[in-house]
Amino acid sequence: MTGYPPIEDHGLIGDLQTAALVATDGTVDWFCTPRFDSPSVFASLLDAGRGGRFRIAPASDGWVSKQLYLPGTAILITRFLTEEGVGEIVDFMPVIDGAATDRHRLVRLLRVVRGQMRVAIDVEPRFDYGRGTHTTEITEAGVLFHGSDGTELALHVARRANLRPEDRMRVEEDAAGVHAVLTASAGEIGGVVLETAPDGPPREPGRDELLALFEQTREFWRRWVGRSTYRGRWRERVDRSAITLKLLTYRPTGALVAAPTAGLPEQAGGERNWDYRYTWVRDGSLSIHALLGLGYTEEAGAFLNWLSDRVRAPLPADGGAPPLQIMYRIDGSSDLSEEELGHFDGWRGSRPVRVGNGAAGQLQLDIFGEALDSVHLAATHGLPVTHAGWQRVTALLDWLCDAWDQPDDGIWETRGGRQHFTYGRVMSWVAFDRALRLADRHARPADVTRWRAHRDAIYQQVMERAWNQQRQAFVQHYDTSVLDAANLYLPLVGFVDARDPRWHSTLAAMDGELVSDSLVYRYDPAASPDGLRGDEGTFSMCTFWYVDALARSGRLDDAVLTFEKMLTYANHVGLYAEEIGRTGEQLGNFPQAFSHLALITAATTLDQRLER
């Protein structure tokens, strides 16, 4: 559909409190403020007519564009090639250091590097997911937008006095927003700064000020990337994934959002359109493995502190409610009420567009294993488990002793009813196993006998009930013969040895049913109804888990080839959405933290195995 670029035709910029997507045509078509989970100001990605946008592009026809990141940074460069000249838009958001703030700056530098270029600038905000109204105030120095929801935007315009009057930027208001056209020649640098919650009226930023913001942002990212301890074979890809995880981290709390977007579909025109701008205990816990593997202990520690604050200790008197919810807002609050934006058409007609997430109330037993696994791993890297932290650990385990042997909703958040999911059972085993290791290593008080009994009972139950003799494989849940790619995680957490015949036959079964060339499906929705209509693509995280499992199982050549093939499915700047479609297109919210953290862990596993 016209007006809706492919999901993969975007780069991501951000300031560690919110983020924006910039399309290859120079359009900012997704931006929420003041936080990742705030209402959108620009959302033409979800509704080309009512969503709002901020576009800078050549005013002529017949141009082509290219997009890249400034190496080692989150600064995005969009290049426009025309018959008259070549120009670049350099997009970035100066990183905010400190507490949460409503003030953010989106800087868009324009420079012409060859010839001459006539450039059009269109700013069309739509507040509160396009439901709000606004007034526009044009001044000599720029534009001020007043949203009906209380949000204010200032557009600061860098005017260049050395230009002829007819070539200077003129800002004009029309029905959609404001519009301006300017002409610039090789060597000239201009730009605009969009500021949220400005502390004054629009002003004219000078060239030196804009370049100083650019240099500060560049140096922040290069210093941060320079802290990585990764020196393996895929350094450029791993660094880009690490930068992406950092961009998806809400710095004031250390929480990691699953993705910066909402409503992007798992199938074009389908209904699997969720809001991922929240922090899943699972995603954040798994990110600990990726971050610690690269030497980023500060970021890992920040998330562990956030996670510790979420655990309720002591437990409520009734003992019924889980001590952890599966997801939270980035500030730790738990209200994620789901609603549909009925006035939005959705990306290429993919409706409904949802904000909030009703899955927050699901029971997913695996999160306790992922949380305890991350705590154990952090402890081995010198991040201590405090007395208060150990109290929270014991609270988790006390609850899990009474709760693990029940159906749950599973890792994939299906809406087709609870089952005895194998992955949930295995991760409950992990929770007990890692807690026992922590108690032993750090001489902490624990009901060791009880914990060990539950750990061993889970192991026996999974081996008896999750193993399907006919399929010669571990299956999705106890009452099915369906395979599930989540079970690729079994050898990664040590539940089953990667050399065990049962595991080799499980992997062989997945090869024949879930793997398509190098890509891996989560499960077959037709064989395992999940309560939702439609189909989906292959799941990128599962493909990287498959690489890891292949490497551990001794199939190293297959693992390297699969990994290299998967790298070809990244977009032009190395980003992945949640899924890959039939013709290689990105599907789902973008970019996806799960995909990038799994890439990092797969790369480090491959490096270790290749070195051996």
Coordinates of C-alpha atoms in Angstrom, one line a residue:
M1 CA 0.0 0.0 0.0
T2 CA 1.3 3.4 -0.9
G3 CA 2.4 5.5 2.1
Y4 CA 3.6 2.5 4.1
P5 CA 7.3 1.7 3.6
P6 CA 8.4 -1.9 4.4
I7 CA 9.1 -2.4 8.1
E8 CA 12.8 -3.1 7.3
D9 CA 13.2 0.2 5.5
H10 CA 14.1 2.0 8.8
G11 CA 16.9 2.9 11.1
L12 CA 16.6 3.5 14.8
I13 CA 17.8 6.5 16.8
G14 CA 17.3 7.4 20.5
D15 CA 18.4 9.1 23.6
L16 CA 18.0 6.2 26.1
Q17 CA 14.5 7.4 27.2
T18 CA 12.7 7.2 23.9
A19 CA 13.4 6.5 20.3
A20 CA 12.4 7.2 16.7
L21 CA 12.3 5.3 13.4
V22 CA 13.6 7.0 10.3
A23 CA 12.6 5.6 7.0
T24 CA 14.9 5.5 4.0
D25 CA 12.9 8.3 2.4
G26 CA 13.8 10.6 5.2
T27 CA 10.6 10.3 7.1
V28 CA 10.4 10.1 10.9
D29 CA 7.2 7.9 10.9
W30 CA 7.3 6.7 14.6
F31 CA 8.2 8.8 17.6
C32 CA 6.6 8.7 21.1
T33 CA 7.4 11.2 23.9
P34 CA 8.4 11.6 26.6
R35 CA 9.0 7.8 27.0
F36 CA 9.0 4.7 24.9
D37 CA 5.5 3.8 26.2
S38 CA 4.1 7.3 25.8
P39 CA 1.5 8.3 23.2
S40 CA 2.9 8.9 19.7
V41 CA 3.5 12.3 18.1
F42 CA 4.5 10.8 14.7
A43 CA 2.9 7.5 13.7
S44 CA 2.4 7.5 10.0
L45 CA 3.9 4.0 10.1
L46 CA 0.5 2.9 11.5
D47 CA -1.7 5.3 9.6
A48 CA -0.3 7.3 6.7
G49 CA -3.1 9.8 6.8
R50 CA -3.8 10.3 10.5
G51 CA -0.6 9.3 12.2
G52 CA 1.7 12.3 11.7
R53 CA 5.2 12.5 10.3
F54 CA 8.4 14.5 10.0
R55 CA 9.9 14.3 6.6
I56 CA 13.0 15.8 5.0
A57 CA 13.7 14.8 1.4
P58 CA 14.6 16.3 -2.0
A59 CA 11.9 18.5 -3.5
S60 CA 12.6 17.1 -7.0
D61 CA 11.6 13.8 -8.5
G62 CA 13.7 10.9 -9.5
W63 CA 16.0 10.6 -6.5
V64 CA 17.3 7.5 -4.8
S65 CA 18.3 7.1 -1.2
K66 CA 20.8 5.1 0.8
Q67 CA 21.0 4.7 4.6
L68 CA 23.8 3.8 7.0
Y69 CA 25.0 4.3 10.5
L70 CA 28.0 6.3 11.3
P71 CA 30.2 3.3 12.3
G72 CA 30.2 2.5 16.0
T73 CA 27.4 4.9 16.8
A74 CA 23.6 5.3 16.8
I75 CA 23.9 8.3 14.4
L76 CA 21.9 7.5 11.2
I77 CA 22.8 9.0 7.8
T78 CA 20.3 9.0 5.0
R79 CA 21.9 9.9 1.6
F80 CA 19.9 11.4 -1.3
L81 CA 21.3 11.1 -4.8
T82 CA 19.8 13.4 -7.4
E83 CA 20.8 14.6 -10.9
E84 CA 21.6 18.0 -9.4
G85 CA 23.6 16.9 -6.4
V86 CA 24.1 14.6 -3.4
G87 CA 22.9 15.5 0.1
E88 CA 22.7 13.8 3.5
I89 CA 20.4 14.0 6.5
V90 CA 22.2 13.1 9.7
D91 CA 19.7 12.1 12.4
F92 CA 20.5 11.6 16.1
M93 CA 19.2 12.3 19.5
P94 CA 21.7 13.6 22.1
V95 CA 21.9 11.1 24.9
I96 CA 20.3 12.1 28.2
D97 CA 22.3 11.4 31.3
G98 CA 20.3 11.3 34.5
A99 CA 16.8 11.2 35.7
A100 CA 13.7 10.9 33.5
T101 CA 12.8 14.1 31.7
D102 CA 10.1 15.3 29.3
R103 CA 12.7 17.3 27.3
H104 CA 14.2 15.5 24.3
R105 CA 15.9 16.7 21.1
L106 CA 15.7 15.1 17.7
V107 CA 18.5 16.7 15.6
R108 CA 18.3 16.6 11.8
L109 CA 21.4 18.0 10.2
L110 CA 21.3 18.7 6.5
R111 CA 24.5 18.8 4.5
V112 CA 25.1 18.9 0.7
V113 CA 28.2 17.1 -0.3
R114 CA 28.1 17.5 -4.1
G115 CA 26.4 19.9 -6.4
Q116 CA 23.2 21.6 -5.3
M117 CA 20.0 20.3 -3.8
R118 CA 16.5 21.7 -3.2
V119 CA 15.0 20.1 0.0
A120 CA 11.4 20.0 1.3
I121 CA 10.7 19.8 5.0
D122 CA 7.3 18.7 6.3
V123 CA 6.4 18.6 10.0
E124 CA 2.9 17.2 10.7
P125 CA 2.5 16.2 14.4
R126 CA -0.5 14.2 15.5
F127 CA -0.7 14.1 19.3
D128 CA -2.0 11.2 21.5
Y129 CA -1.9 8.6 18.8
G130 CA -3.6 10.9 16.4
R131 CA -6.6 11.5 18.7
G132 CA -5.6 14.9 19.9
T133 CA -5.6 18.4 18.2
H134 CA -3.0 21.1 18.3
T135 CA -2.4 24.7 17.5
T136 CA 0.6 26.0 15.5
E137 CA 2.6 29.2 16.2
I138 CA 5.2 30.3 13.6
T139 CA 8.0 32.6 14.7
E140 CA 11.1 34.0 13.1
A141 CA 13.2 31.3 14.6
G142 CA 10.9 28.3 14.1
V143 CA 7.6 26.7 15.1
L144 CA 5.8 25.9 18.3
F145 CA 3.1 23.2 18.4
H146 CA 0.7 23.1 21.4
G147 CA -1.0 19.7 21.7
S148 CA -4.4 19.3 23.3
D149 CA -2.9 16.6 25.6
G150 CA -0.4 19.1 27.0
T151 CA 2.5 18.1 24.9
E152 CA 4.5 20.9 23.3
L153 CA 7.0 20.7 20.5
A154 CA 9.4 23.4 19.3
L155 CA 11.0 23.2 15.9
H156 CA 14.2 25.2 16.0
V157 CA 15.3 26.2 12.5
A158 CA 19.0 26.9 11.7
R159 CA 18.8 29.7 9.2
R160 CA 21.9 30.7 7.2
A161 CA 22.4 34.4 6.8
N162 CA 24.9 34.0 4.0
L163 CA 22.2 32.7 1.6
R164 CA 20.3 34.9 -0.8
P165 CA 16.9 35.9 0.5
E166 CA 15.1 33.7 -2.0
D167 CA 17.1 30.6 -0.9
R168 CA 16.5 30.9 2.8
M169 CA 14.1 28.5 4.5
R170 CA 10.6 29.9 4.8
V171 CA 8.2 28.0 7.1
E172 CA 4.6 28.0 6.0
E173 CA 1.6 26.5 7.7
D174 CA -0.9 24.4 5.7
A175 CA -3.8 22.1 6.7
A176 CA -1.5 19.2 7.6
G177 CA 1.3 21.0 9.5
V178 CA 4.2 23.2 8.4
H179 CA 6.1 23.1 5.2
A180 CA 9.4 24.6 4.1
V181 CA 11.7 24.5 1.2
L182 CA 15.4 25.5 1.0
T183 CA 18.2 25.3 -1.5
A184 CA 21.7 24.5 -0.5
S185 CA 25.0 23.9 -2.3
A186 CA 28.0 21.7 -1.7
G187 CA 29.8 22.4 1.6
E188 CA 26.8 24.0 3.3
I189 CA 25.4 22.6 6.6
G190 CA 22.0 23.5 8.1
G191 CA 19.4 21.7 9.9
V192 CA 16.5 21.6 12.4
V193 CA 16.1 20.5 16.0
L194 CA 12.7 19.2 17.2
E195 CA 12.5 19.6 20.9
T196 CA 9.8 18.2 23.2
A197 CA 8.8 20.2 26.3
P198 CA 11.0 23.1 25.3
D199 CA 12.2 25.5 28.0
G200 CA 11.5 28.6 25.8
P201 CA 10.3 29.8 22.4
P202 CA 11.9 28.5 19.2
R203 CA 15.4 29.9 18.5
E204 CA 18.0 29.7 15.8
P205 CA 20.7 27.1 16.6
G206 CA 24.0 28.0 15.2
R207 CA 26.2 25.7 13.0
D208 CA 28.7 25.3 15.9
E209 CA 26.0 24.3 18.3
L210 CA 24.7 21.7 15.9
L211 CA 28.1 20.3 15.3
A212 CA 28.9 20.2 19.0
L213 CA 25.7 18.1 19.6
F214 CA 26.8 15.8 16.8
E215 CA 30.3 15.4 18.2
Q216 CA 29.1 14.8 21.8
T217 CA 26.7 12.1 20.6
R218 CA 29.3 10.5 18.4
E219 CA 31.8 10.3 21.3
F220 CA 29.3 8.9 23.7
W221 CA 28.5 6.0 21.4
R222 CA 32.1 5.3 20.5
R223 CA 33.2 5.3 24.1
W224 CA 30.3 3.0 25.0
V225 CA 31.1 0.5 22.2
G226 CA 34.8 0.7 23.1
R227 CA 33.9 -0.9 26.5
S228 CA 32.9 -4.1 24.8
T229 CA 35.2 -7.1 25.4
Y230 CA 34.0 -8.9 22.3
R231 CA 36.9 -9.5 19.8
G232 CA 35.3 -12.4 17.8
R233 CA 34.7 -13.0 14.2
W234 CA 31.4 -11.0 13.9
R235 CA 32.4 -7.8 15.7
E236 CA 30.5 -5.4 13.5
R237 CA 27.2 -7.4 13.8
V238 CA 27.6 -7.9 17.5
D239 CA 28.4 -4.2 18.1
R240 CA 25.3 -3.2 16.1
S241 CA 23.2 -5.5 18.2
A242 CA 24.7 -4.2 21.4
I243 CA 24.0 -0.6 20.4
T244 CA 20.4 -1.6 19.6
L245 CA 20.0 -3.2 23.0
K246 CA 21.4 0.0 24.6
L247 CA 19.0 2.1 22.5
L248 CA 16.1 0.0 23.8
T249 CA 17.1 0.6 27.5
Y250 CA 15.3 3.2 29.6
R251 CA 18.3 4.6 31.4
P252 CA 16.5 6.1 34.5
T253 CA 15.5 2.6 35.6
G254 CA 17.6 0.1 33.6
A255 CA 14.5 -1.5 32.1
L256 CA 14.7 -2.9 28.5
V257 CA 11.8 -2.6 26.2
A258 CA 11.0 -5.5 23.9
A259 CA 10.8 -3.1 21.0
P260 CA 10.2 0.6 20.5
T261 CA 7.0 0.1 18.4
A262 CA 3.4 -1.0 18.8
G263 CA 1.0 -2.5 16.3
L264 CA 3.4 -3.8 13.6
P265 CA 2.0 -7.1 12.4
E266 CA 3.3 -10.6 12.4
Q267 CA 1.4 -11.1 9.2
A268 CA 0.5 -8.2 6.8
G269 CA -3.2 -7.6 7.1
G270 CA -3.5 -9.9 10.2
E271 CA -4.6 -9.4 13.8
R272 CA -1.4 -10.4 15.6
N273 CA -0.5 -6.7 16.2
W274 CA 0.8 -6.2 19.8
D275 CA 2.4 -3.3 21.8
Y276 CA 6.0 -4.2 22.7
R277 CA 7.0 -1.0 24.4
Y278 CA 7.2 -2.6 27.8
T279 CA 9.7 -4.7 29.8
W280 CA 9.3 -8.4 29.9
V281 CA 11.0 -10.2 32.7
R282 CA 12.0 -12.8 30.2
D283 CA 13.6 -10.4 27.7
G284 CA 15.4 -8.4 30.3
S285 CA 16.7 -11.5 32.0
L286 CA 18.0 -13.0 28.8
S287 CA 19.7 -9.7 28.0
I288 CA 21.9 -10.2 31.1
H289 CA 23.6 -13.1 29.2
A290 CA 24.2 -10.9 26.2
L291 CA 25.4 -7.9 28.2
L292 CA 27.7 -9.8 30.5
G293 CA 29.1 -11.7 27.6
L294 CA 30.3 -8.4 26.2
G295 CA 31.5 -7.0 29.5
Y296 CA 28.7 -4.6 30.1
T297 CA 28.3 -5.3 33.9
E298 CA 26.9 -1.8 34.6
E299 CA 23.9 -2.3 32.3
A300 CA 23.4 -5.8 33.6
G301 CA 23.5 -4.6 37.2
A302 CA 21.0 -1.8 36.4
F303 CA 18.4 -4.3 35.1
L304 CA 19.0 -6.7 38.0
N305 CA 18.2 -3.8 40.4
W306 CA 15.0 -3.1 38.5
L307 CA 14.1 -6.7 38.6
S308 CA 14.8 -7.0 42.3
D309 CA 12.4 -4.1 42.9
R310 CA 9.6 -5.9 41.1
V311 CA 9.7 -9.0 43.3
R312 CA 7.2 -8.9 46.1
A313 CA 8.9 -10.0 49.4
P314 CA 7.4 -11.2 51.6
L315 CA 4.6 -12.6 49.6
P316 CA 0.9 -11.6 50.2
A317 CA -0.8 -13.5 53.0
D318 CA -3.0 -15.4 50.6
G319 CA 0.1 -16.8 48.8
G320 CA -1.8 -17.1 45.6
A321 CA -0.6 -14.3 43.4
P322 CA 2.8 -14.8 41.6
P323 CA 5.6 -12.7 43.1
L324 CA 6.4 -11.5 39.6
Q325 CA 4.2 -10.2 36.7
I326 CA 5.5 -11.3 33.3
M327 CA 5.9 -7.6 32.1
Y328 CA 5.8 -4.1 33.4
R329 CA 6.0 -0.6 32.2
I330 CA 9.5 0.8 32.1
D331 CA 9.0 2.7 35.4
G332 CA 8.0 -0.6 37.1
S333 CA 4.3 0.1 37.2
S334 CA 2.0 -2.8 36.3
D335 CA -1.0 -1.2 34.6
L336 CA -0.8 -2.3 30.9
S337 CA -4.5 -2.2 30.0
E338 CA -5.0 -3.1 26.4
E339 CA -7.0 -0.9 24.0
E340 CA -7.6 -0.7 20.3
L341 CA -6.9 2.4 18.3
G342 CA -10.0 2.0 16.0
H343 CA -9.2 5.2 14.1
F344 CA -5.9 3.9 12.8
D345 CA -5.8 1.8 9.7
G346 CA -2.7 -0.1 10.7
W347 CA 0.4 -0.8 8.7
R348 CA -0.9 -1.8 5.3
G349 CA -4.3 -2.5 6.7
S350 CA -3.2 -4.6 9.6
R351 CA -5.9 -4.2 12.2
P352 CA -6.6 -3.8 15.1
V353 CA -3.8 -1.5 16.2
R354 CA -3.3 -2.2 19.9
V355 CA -1.7 -0.2 22.7
G356 CA -1.2 -1.7 26.1
N357 CA -0.8 -5.4 26.4
G358 CA -3.5 -7.7 27.9
A359 CA -1.0 -10.6 28.1
A360 CA 0.4 -8.9 31.2
G361 CA -2.1 -10.8 33.3
Q362 CA -1.0 -14.3 32.0
L363 CA 0.8 -16.9 34.1
Q364 CA 4.1 -17.8 32.5
L365 CA 6.1 -20.0 34.8
D366 CA 9.3 -19.8 32.7
I367 CA 10.0 -16.3 33.9
F368 CA 11.2 -17.5 37.3
G369 CA 13.9 -19.7 35.6
E370 CA 15.1 -16.9 33.4
A371 CA 15.2 -14.5 36.3
L372 CA 17.1 -16.9 38.6
D373 CA 19.5 -17.9 35.8
S374 CA 20.4 -14.2 35.2
V375 CA 20.9 -13.7 39.0
H376 CA 23.2 -16.7 39.1
L377 CA 25.1 -15.6 36.0
A378 CA 25.6 -12.1 37.4
A379 CA 26.9 -13.5 40.6
T380 CA 29.6 -15.4 38.7
H381 CA 30.6 -12.0 37.1
G382 CA 31.0 -10.3 40.4
L383 CA 27.6 -8.7 40.8
P384 CA 26.6 -9.7 44.4
V385 CA 23.4 -11.1 45.7
T386 CA 22.6 -8.8 48.7
H387 CA 20.8 -10.0 51.8
A388 CA 17.6 -8.2 50.6
G389 CA 18.1 -9.8 47.2
W390 CA 18.4 -13.3 48.7
Q391 CA 15.2 -12.8 50.6
R392 CA 13.5 -12.1 47.3
V393 CA 15.1 -15.2 45.8
T394 CA 13.7 -17.4 48.6
A395 CA 10.3 -15.7 48.2
L396 CA 10.3 -16.7 44.5
L397 CA 11.3 -20.3 45.3
D398 CA 8.8 -20.6 48.2
W399 CA 6.0 -19.6 45.8
L400 CA 7.3 -21.8 43.0
C401 CA 7.4 -24.9 45.2
D402 CA 3.6 -24.8 45.4
A403 CA 2.9 -23.4 41.8
W404 CA 5.1 -25.1 39.3
D405 CA 3.0 -28.2 38.7
Q406 CA 0.1 -26.4 37.0
P407 CA -0.8 -25.4 33.4
D408 CA 0.4 -21.9 32.3
D409 CA 0.1 -19.7 29.2
G410 CA 3.5 -20.4 27.8
I411 CA 6.4 -18.3 26.5
W412 CA 4.6 -17.4 23.2
E413 CA 1.6 -15.7 25.0
T414 CA -0.9 -17.7 23.1
R415 CA -4.5 -17.0 23.8
G416 CA -5.8 -20.5 23.3
G417 CA -5.8 -21.7 26.9
R418 CA -3.3 -23.0 29.5
Q419 CA -1.3 -26.1 29.0
H420 CA 1.5 -28.0 30.7
F421 CA 4.2 -26.4 28.5
T422 CA 7.5 -28.2 28.4
Y423 CA 9.5 -24.9 28.3
G424 CA 7.8 -23.6 31.4
R425 CA 8.6 -26.8 33.3
V426 CA 12.2 -26.8 32.2
M427 CA 12.7 -23.2 33.3
S428 CA 11.1 -24.0 36.6
W429 CA 13.8 -26.6 36.9
V430 CA 16.3 -23.9 36.1
A431 CA 14.9 -21.7 38.9
F432 CA 15.5 -24.4 41.5
D433 CA 18.8 -25.5 40.1
R434 CA 20.3 -21.9 40.0
A435 CA 19.0 -21.1 43.5
L436 CA 20.6 -24.3 44.9
R437 CA 23.9 -23.3 43.3
L438 CA 23.7 -19.8 44.7
A439 CA 22.9 -21.1 48.2
D440 CA 25.8 -23.5 48.0
R441 CA 28.4 -21.1 46.5
H442 CA 27.5 -18.2 48.8
A443 CA 26.6 -20.2 51.9
R444 CA 23.1 -18.6 52.1
P445 CA 20.3 -20.0 54.3
A446 CA 17.9 -22.1 52.2
D447 CA 15.4 -24.9 52.4
V448 CA 17.8 -27.0 50.3
T449 CA 16.1 -30.3 50.8
R450 CA 12.8 -29.0 49.6
W451 CA 14.2 -27.1 46.6
R452 CA 16.2 -30.2 45.5
A453 CA 13.1 -32.4 45.8
H454 CA 11.1 -30.1 43.5
R455 CA 14.0 -29.8 41.0
D456 CA 14.4 -33.5 40.7
A457 CA 10.6 -34.0 40.5
I458 CA 10.4 -31.6 37.6
Y459 CA 13.3 -33.4 35.8
Q460 CA 11.6 -36.8 36.1
Q461 CA 8.2 -35.4 35.0
V462 CA 9.6 -33.7 31.9
M463 CA 11.5 -36.8 30.9
E464 CA 8.4 -38.9 31.3
R465 CA 5.7 -36.7 30.0
A466 CA 7.3 -34.2 27.6
W467 CA 9.2 -36.9 25.7
N468 CA 7.0 -38.2 22.9
Q469 CA 8.0 -41.8 22.0
Q470 CA 6.3 -41.7 18.6
R471 CA 8.0 -38.4 17.6
Q472 CA 11.2 -39.3 19.3
A473 CA 11.3 -35.7 20.5
F474 CA 10.5 -33.3 23.3
V475 CA 7.2 -31.7 22.4
Q476 CA 5.4 -28.4 23.1
H477 CA 3.3 -29.6 26.0
Y478 CA 2.3 -32.9 27.7
D479 CA -0.9 -33.4 25.7
T480 CA 0.3 -32.9 22.2
S481 CA 2.8 -34.2 19.6
V482 CA 3.5 -30.7 18.2
L483 CA 7.1 -29.5 18.2
D484 CA 8.1 -26.1 19.7
A485 CA 11.3 -24.2 19.0
A486 CA 11.3 -23.0 22.6
N487 CA 12.7 -26.4 23.4
L488 CA 15.9 -25.4 21.6
Y489 CA 16.7 -23.8 24.9
L490 CA 17.0 -27.2 26.8
P491 CA 20.7 -27.8 26.1
L492 CA 21.5 -24.1 26.5
V493 CA 20.4 -24.2 30.2
G494 CA 21.9 -27.6 30.9
F495 CA 18.6 -29.5 31.3
V496 CA 19.7 -32.0 28.7
D497 CA 23.2 -32.6 27.4
A498 CA 23.7 -31.6 23.8
R499 CA 25.2 -35.0 23.2
D500 CA 22.2 -37.0 24.6
P501 CA 20.5 -39.2 22.0
R502 CA 17.2 -37.8 23.0
W503 CA 18.4 -34.3 22.2
H504 CA 19.9 -35.3 18.8
S505 CA 16.6 -36.9 17.8
T506 CA 14.7 -33.8 19.0
L507 CA 16.9 -31.6 16.9
A508 CA 16.5 -33.9 13.9
A509 CA 12.7 -33.7 14.2
M510 CA 12.9 -29.9 14.3
D511 CA 15.1 -29.9 11.3
G512 CA 12.4 -31.6 9.3
E513 CA 9.4 -29.7 10.7
L514 CA 10.3 -26.2 12.0
V515 CA 13.4 -25.3 10.0
S516 CA 13.1 -23.7 6.6
D517 CA 16.6 -23.4 5.1
S518 CA 18.2 -21.3 7.9
L519 CA 15.0 -20.0 9.4
V520 CA 13.0 -21.4 12.3
Y521 CA 9.3 -21.3 13.0
R522 CA 8.2 -21.2 16.7
Y523 CA 5.6 -23.9 16.1
D524 CA 2.9 -24.8 13.6
P525 CA -0.3 -22.7 14.4
A526 CA -2.4 -25.1 12.3
A527 CA -1.3 -28.1 14.4
S528 CA -1.4 -26.2 17.7
P529 CA -4.3 -23.7 17.8
D530 CA -3.2 -20.5 19.7
G531 CA -6.5 -18.7 19.8
L532 CA -5.6 -16.2 17.0
R533 CA -6.4 -16.1 13.3
G534 CA -3.8 -16.0 10.6
D535 CA -0.2 -17.2 10.1
E536 CA 3.2 -15.8 11.0
G537 CA 6.8 -15.7 9.8
T538 CA 9.8 -17.5 11.1
F539 CA 11.0 -16.3 14.5
S540 CA 14.4 -14.6 14.4
M541 CA 15.3 -15.4 18.0
C542 CA 14.6 -19.1 17.5
T543 CA 16.9 -19.1 14.5
F544 CA 19.7 -17.8 16.7
W545 CA 18.8 -20.4 19.4
Y546 CA 19.0 -23.0 16.7
V547 CA 22.5 -21.9 15.8
D548 CA 23.5 -22.1 19.4
A549 CA 22.0 -25.6 19.7
L550 CA 23.7 -26.8 16.5
A551 CA 27.1 -25.6 17.8
R552 CA 26.6 -27.3 21.2
S553 CA 25.5 -30.5 19.5
G554 CA 28.7 -30.9 17.5
R555 CA 27.2 -29.7 14.2
L556 CA 29.6 -26.7 14.0
D557 CA 29.7 -26.4 10.2
D558 CA 25.9 -26.3 10.1
A559 CA 25.8 -23.8 12.9
V560 CA 28.2 -21.4 11.1
L561 CA 26.4 -21.7 7.8
T562 CA 23.0 -21.1 9.4
F563 CA 24.4 -18.1 11.3
E564 CA 25.9 -16.6 8.1
K565 CA 22.6 -17.1 6.2
M566 CA 20.7 -15.5 9.0
L567 CA 22.9 -12.4 8.8
T568 CA 21.7 -11.9 5.3
Y569 CA 18.2 -11.4 6.6
A570 CA 19.2 -8.3 8.6
N571 CA 18.0 -5.0 7.1
H572 CA 20.4 -2.6 5.4
V573 CA 21.7 -1.2 8.7
G574 CA 21.9 -4.6 10.5
L575 CA 18.5 -4.5 12.4
Y576 CA 16.0 -7.3 12.9
A577 CA 12.3 -7.3 13.6
E578 CA 10.6 -10.1 15.5
E579 CA 10.0 -12.3 12.4
I580 CA 11.1 -12.9 8.8
G581 CA 8.4 -13.4 6.2
R582 CA 8.3 -15.8 3.2
T583 CA 10.2 -13.5 0.9
G584 CA 12.7 -12.2 3.5
E585 CA 10.7 -9.2 4.7
Q586 CA 10.8 -8.1 8.3
L587 CA 7.6 -8.7 10.3
G588 CA 6.5 -7.6 13.8
N589 CA 7.7 -4.9 16.0
F590 CA 11.0 -3.4 15.0
P591 CA 13.7 -3.6 16.0
Q592 CA 13.3 -6.5 18.4
A593 CA 15.5 -6.9 21.5
F594 CA 15.0 -10.6 21.6
S595 CA 16.4 -11.0 18.1
H596 CA 19.5 -8.9 18.9
L597 CA 20.3 -10.4 22.2
A598 CA 20.0 -13.9 20.7
L599 CA 22.4 -12.9 17.9
I600 CA 25.0 -11.8 20.5
T601 CA 24.8 -15.1 22.5
A602 CA 24.9 -17.2 19.3
A603 CA 28.0 -15.3 18.0
T604 CA 29.8 -15.8 21.3
T605 CA 28.9 -19.5 21.5
L606 CA 30.2 -20.0 17.9
D607 CA 33.4 -18.1 18.7
Q608 CA 34.0 -20.3 21.7
R609 CA 33.4 -23.6 19.8
L610 CA 35.5 -22.5 16.8
E611 CA 38.4 -21.6 19.1
R612 CA 38.3 -25.1 20.5

